[in-house]
mmCIF file of C-alpha atoms in Angstrom:
data_model
loop_
_atom_site.group_PDB
_atom_site.id
_atom_site.type_symbol
_atom_site.label_atom_id
_atom_site.label_comp_id
_atom_site.label_asym_id
_atom_site.label_seq_id
_atom_site.Cartn_x
_atom_site.Cartn_y
_atom_site.Cartn_z
ATOM 1 C CA MET F 1 -28.411 -20.406 -20.323
ATOM 2 C CA ARG F 2 -27.305 -22.287 -23.429
ATOM 3 C CA ARG F 3 -27.164 -19.056 -25.445
ATOM 4 C CA LEU F 4 -24.989 -17.268 -22.884
ATOM 5 C CA LEU F 5 -22.384 -20.004 -22.549
ATOM 6 C CA PRO F 6 -20.545 -19.419 -25.863
ATOM 7 C CA ILE F 7 -20.354 -15.654 -25.193
ATOM 8 C CA PHE F 8 -19.043 -16.286 -21.676
ATOM 9 C CA LEU F 9 -16.336 -18.602 -23.016
ATOM 10 C CA LEU F 10 -15.065 -15.859 -25.333
ATOM 11 C CA PHE F 11 -13.958 -13.882 -22.280
ATOM 12 C CA LEU F 12 -12.163 -16.726 -20.504
ATOM 13 C CA PRO F 13 -8.822 -16.259 -22.321
ATOM 14 C CA ALA F 14 -8.518 -12.759 -20.825
ATOM 15 C CA TRP F 15 -8.621 -14.113 -17.280
ATOM 16 C CA GLY F 16 -5.106 -14.587 -16.061
ATOM 17 C CA GLN F 17 -3.649 -13.075 -19.236
ATOM 18 C CA VAL F 18 -2.123 -10.138 -17.332
ATOM 19 C CA VAL F 19 -0.085 -10.811 -14.202
ATOM 20 C CA ALA F 20 1.217 -8.133 -11.836
ATOM 21 C CA GLU F 21 4.537 -8.592 -10.071
ATOM 22 C CA PRO F 22 5.056 -6.993 -6.659
ATOM 23 C CA GLY F 23 5.501 -3.256 -6.584
ATOM 24 C CA TRP F 24 5.263 -0.306 -4.221
ATOM 25 C CA VAL F 25 3.857 3.176 -3.658
ATOM 26 C CA ARG F 26 6.304 6.000 -2.918
ATOM 27 C CA LEU F 27 6.045 7.491 0.575
ATOM 28 C CA LEU F 28 6.254 11.280 0.480
ATOM 29 C CA PRO F 29 5.845 13.990 3.154
ATOM 30 C CA PRO F 30 2.212 14.472 4.273
ATOM 31 C CA VAL F 31 1.959 17.909 2.599
ATOM 32 C CA VAL F 32 2.510 16.388 -0.871
ATOM 33 C CA ARG F 33 -0.806 15.539 -2.515
ATOM 34 C CA ASP F 34 0.474 13.337 -5.364
ATOM 35 C CA THR F 35 2.649 10.236 -5.388
ATOM 36 C CA ALA F 36 3.651 7.415 -7.721
ATOM 37 C CA ALA F 37 3.067 3.670 -7.780
ATOM 38 C CA TYR F 38 5.348 1.138 -9.423
ATOM 39 C CA LEU F 39 5.014 -2.520 -10.449
ATOM 40 C CA THR F 40 5.676 -4.797 -13.411
ATOM 41 C CA LEU F 41 2.929 -6.154 -15.660
ATOM 42 C CA GLU F 42 3.374 -9.308 -17.701
ATOM 43 C CA ASN F 43 1.126 -10.255 -20.607
ATOM 44 C CA ARG F 44 0.954 -14.049 -20.808
ATOM 45 C CA GLY F 45 -1.526 -13.950 -23.661
ATOM 46 C CA ARG F 46 -1.156 -14.090 -27.427
ATOM 47 C CA THR F 47 -2.541 -10.625 -28.102
ATOM 48 C CA ALA F 48 -1.474 -7.174 -26.956
ATOM 49 C CA VAL F 49 -3.229 -5.714 -23.919
ATOM 50 C CA ARG F 50 -3.797 -2.020 -23.246
ATOM 51 C CA LEU F 51 -3.744 -0.578 -19.765
ATOM 52 C CA LEU F 52 -6.090 2.405 -19.918
ATOM 53 C CA GLY F 53 -5.879 3.649 -16.351
ATOM 54 C CA ALA F 54 -6.479 2.764 -12.743
ATOM 55 C CA GLU F 55 -8.468 3.756 -9.683
ATOM 56 C CA THR F 56 -7.952 3.707 -5.947
ATOM 57 C CA GLU F 57 -9.866 4.870 -2.911
ATOM 58 C CA VAL F 58 -6.879 6.824 -1.524
ATOM 59 C CA ALA F 59 -6.683 9.313 -4.429
ATOM 60 C CA GLU F 60 -9.083 11.374 -6.488
ATOM 61 C CA ARG F 61 -7.656 9.961 -9.711
ATOM 62 C CA VAL F 62 -4.892 7.754 -11.084
ATOM 63 C CA SER F 63 -3.212 8.496 -14.388
ATOM 64 C CA LEU F 64 -0.541 6.841 -16.499
ATOM 65 C CA HIS F 65 2.723 8.750 -16.938
ATOM 66 C CA ARG F 66 6.195 8.324 -18.337
ATOM 67 C CA ASP F 67 9.273 10.311 -17.349
ATOM 68 C CA HIS F 68 11.167 11.939 -20.188
ATOM 69 C CA ARG F 69 14.334 13.939 -20.807
ATOM 70 C CA GLU F 70 14.851 16.656 -23.364
ATOM 71 C CA HIS F 71 17.968 18.550 -24.297
ATOM 72 C CA ARG F 72 17.305 22.253 -24.837
ATOM 73 C CA GLY F 73 20.001 24.851 -25.314
ATOM 74 C CA GLY F 74 22.676 22.685 -23.769
ATOM 75 C CA HIS F 75 20.542 21.807 -20.725
ATOM 76 C CA THR F 76 18.749 18.613 -19.826
ATOM 77 C CA VAL F 77 15.106 19.170 -18.920
ATOM 78 C CA LEU F 78 13.377 16.425 -16.921
ATOM 79 C CA GLY F 79 9.621 15.983 -16.787
ATOM 80 C CA MET F 80 6.642 13.666 -17.009
ATOM 81 C CA ARG F 81 4.127 13.158 -19.767
ATOM 82 C CA PRO F 82 0.637 11.741 -19.289
ATOM 83 C CA LEU F 83 -0.212 8.766 -21.491
ATOM 84 C CA PRO F 84 -3.614 7.696 -22.852
ATOM 85 C CA TYR F 85 -2.625 4.024 -22.448
ATOM 86 C CA VAL F 86 0.297 1.649 -22.038
ATOM 87 C CA GLU F 87 0.409 -1.324 -24.392
ATOM 88 C CA ILE F 88 1.799 -4.627 -23.145
ATOM 89 C CA PRO F 89 2.856 -6.794 -26.088
ATOM 90 C CA PRO F 90 1.970 -10.502 -26.248
ATOM 91 C CA GLY F 91 4.422 -12.438 -24.109
ATOM 92 C CA GLY F 92 5.952 -9.133 -22.994
ATOM 93 C CA ARG F 93 6.498 -7.183 -19.818
ATOM 94 C CA VAL F 94 6.282 -3.510 -18.958
ATOM 95 C CA ALA F 95 8.072 -2.237 -15.850
ATOM 96 C CA PHE F 96 6.611 0.752 -14.041
ATOM 97 C CA ARG F 97 9.635 2.113 -12.162
ATOM 98 C CA PRO F 98 11.282 5.392 -11.201
ATOM 99 C CA GLY F 99 12.577 7.150 -14.304
ATOM 100 C CA GLY F 100 10.091 5.430 -16.619
ATOM 101 C CA TYR F 101 6.439 4.446 -16.629
ATOM 102 C CA HIS F 102 4.505 5.025 -13.410
ATOM 103 C CA LEU F 103 0.998 5.390 -12.037
ATOM 104 C CA MET F 104 0.383 8.880 -10.643
ATOM 105 C CA LEU F 105 -1.920 8.867 -7.628
ATOM 106 C CA GLU F 106 -3.229 12.420 -7.814
ATOM 107 C CA GLY F 107 -5.129 14.308 -5.152
ATOM 108 C CA LEU F 108 -4.432 12.025 -2.218
ATOM 109 C CA LYS F 109 -7.412 12.076 0.125
ATOM 110 C CA ARG F 110 -5.158 11.650 3.161
ATOM 111 C CA PRO F 111 -1.448 11.267 3.905
ATOM 112 C CA LEU F 112 -0.131 7.750 3.338
ATOM 113 C CA LYS F 113 1.866 5.956 6.034
ATOM 114 C CA ALA F 114 4.922 3.728 5.697
ATOM 115 C CA GLY F 115 3.951 0.063 5.686
ATOM 116 C CA GLU F 116 0.333 0.722 4.794
ATOM 117 C CA ARG F 117 -1.057 -1.233 1.824
ATOM 118 C CA VAL F 118 -2.883 0.533 -1.017
ATOM 119 C CA GLU F 119 -5.343 -1.306 -3.257
ATOM 120 C CA ILE F 120 -5.326 -0.185 -6.893
ATOM 121 C CA ALA F 121 -7.625 -1.477 -9.628
ATOM 122 C CA LEU F 122 -5.873 -1.537 -13.007
ATOM 123 C CA LEU F 123 -8.291 -0.956 -15.893
ATOM 124 C CA PHE F 124 -7.633 -2.592 -19.264
ATOM 125 C CA GLN F 125 -9.251 -2.237 -22.654
ATOM 126 C CA GLY F 126 -12.135 -4.667 -23.013
ATOM 127 C CA GLY F 127 -13.229 -4.293 -19.391
ATOM 128 C CA LEU F 128 -10.561 -6.433 -17.741
ATOM 129 C CA LYS F 129 -9.853 -5.203 -14.215
ATOM 130 C CA LEU F 130 -6.902 -6.397 -12.145
ATOM 131 C CA LYS F 131 -6.690 -5.503 -8.453
ATOM 132 C CA VAL F 132 -3.258 -5.160 -6.887
ATOM 133 C CA THR F 133 -2.248 -4.279 -3.342
ATOM 134 C CA LEU F 134 1.009 -2.365 -2.992
ATOM 135 C CA PRO F 135 2.915 -1.421 0.175
ATOM 136 C CA VAL F 136 3.803 2.213 0.857
ATOM 137 C CA GLU F 137 7.586 2.510 1.145
ATOM 138 C CA MET F 138 10.256 5.190 1.371
ATOM 139 C CA ARG F 139 12.782 4.474 -1.391
#
């Protein structure tokens, strides 16, 4: 046990480094198979943290996205781009909100209901996992 203790202590600073503020999952009609989840993540640590993805039991997969706008030929084109990660700077915050970063819950396994709570495990570089529970809301 003596040999494991110093290694274990190396991982203690990561605990509590990332804090999630309340968020929500968008309620959509039952025929829509994808939806978005929103929340704010705060990095209380001294080093940057990378969110690599997430998982939930209500969807086949969860991916990181960011909305974007392009101007082409005098028209504004709106869309989303998948991201390999989202970096949260030391002492910084990243808001996942409509029109910006969001978690795409893709391939819903069943229709979600207003007021239901969805558990999502956020997966960070280095193996840190943060579980959040978000209400399903129509906004």
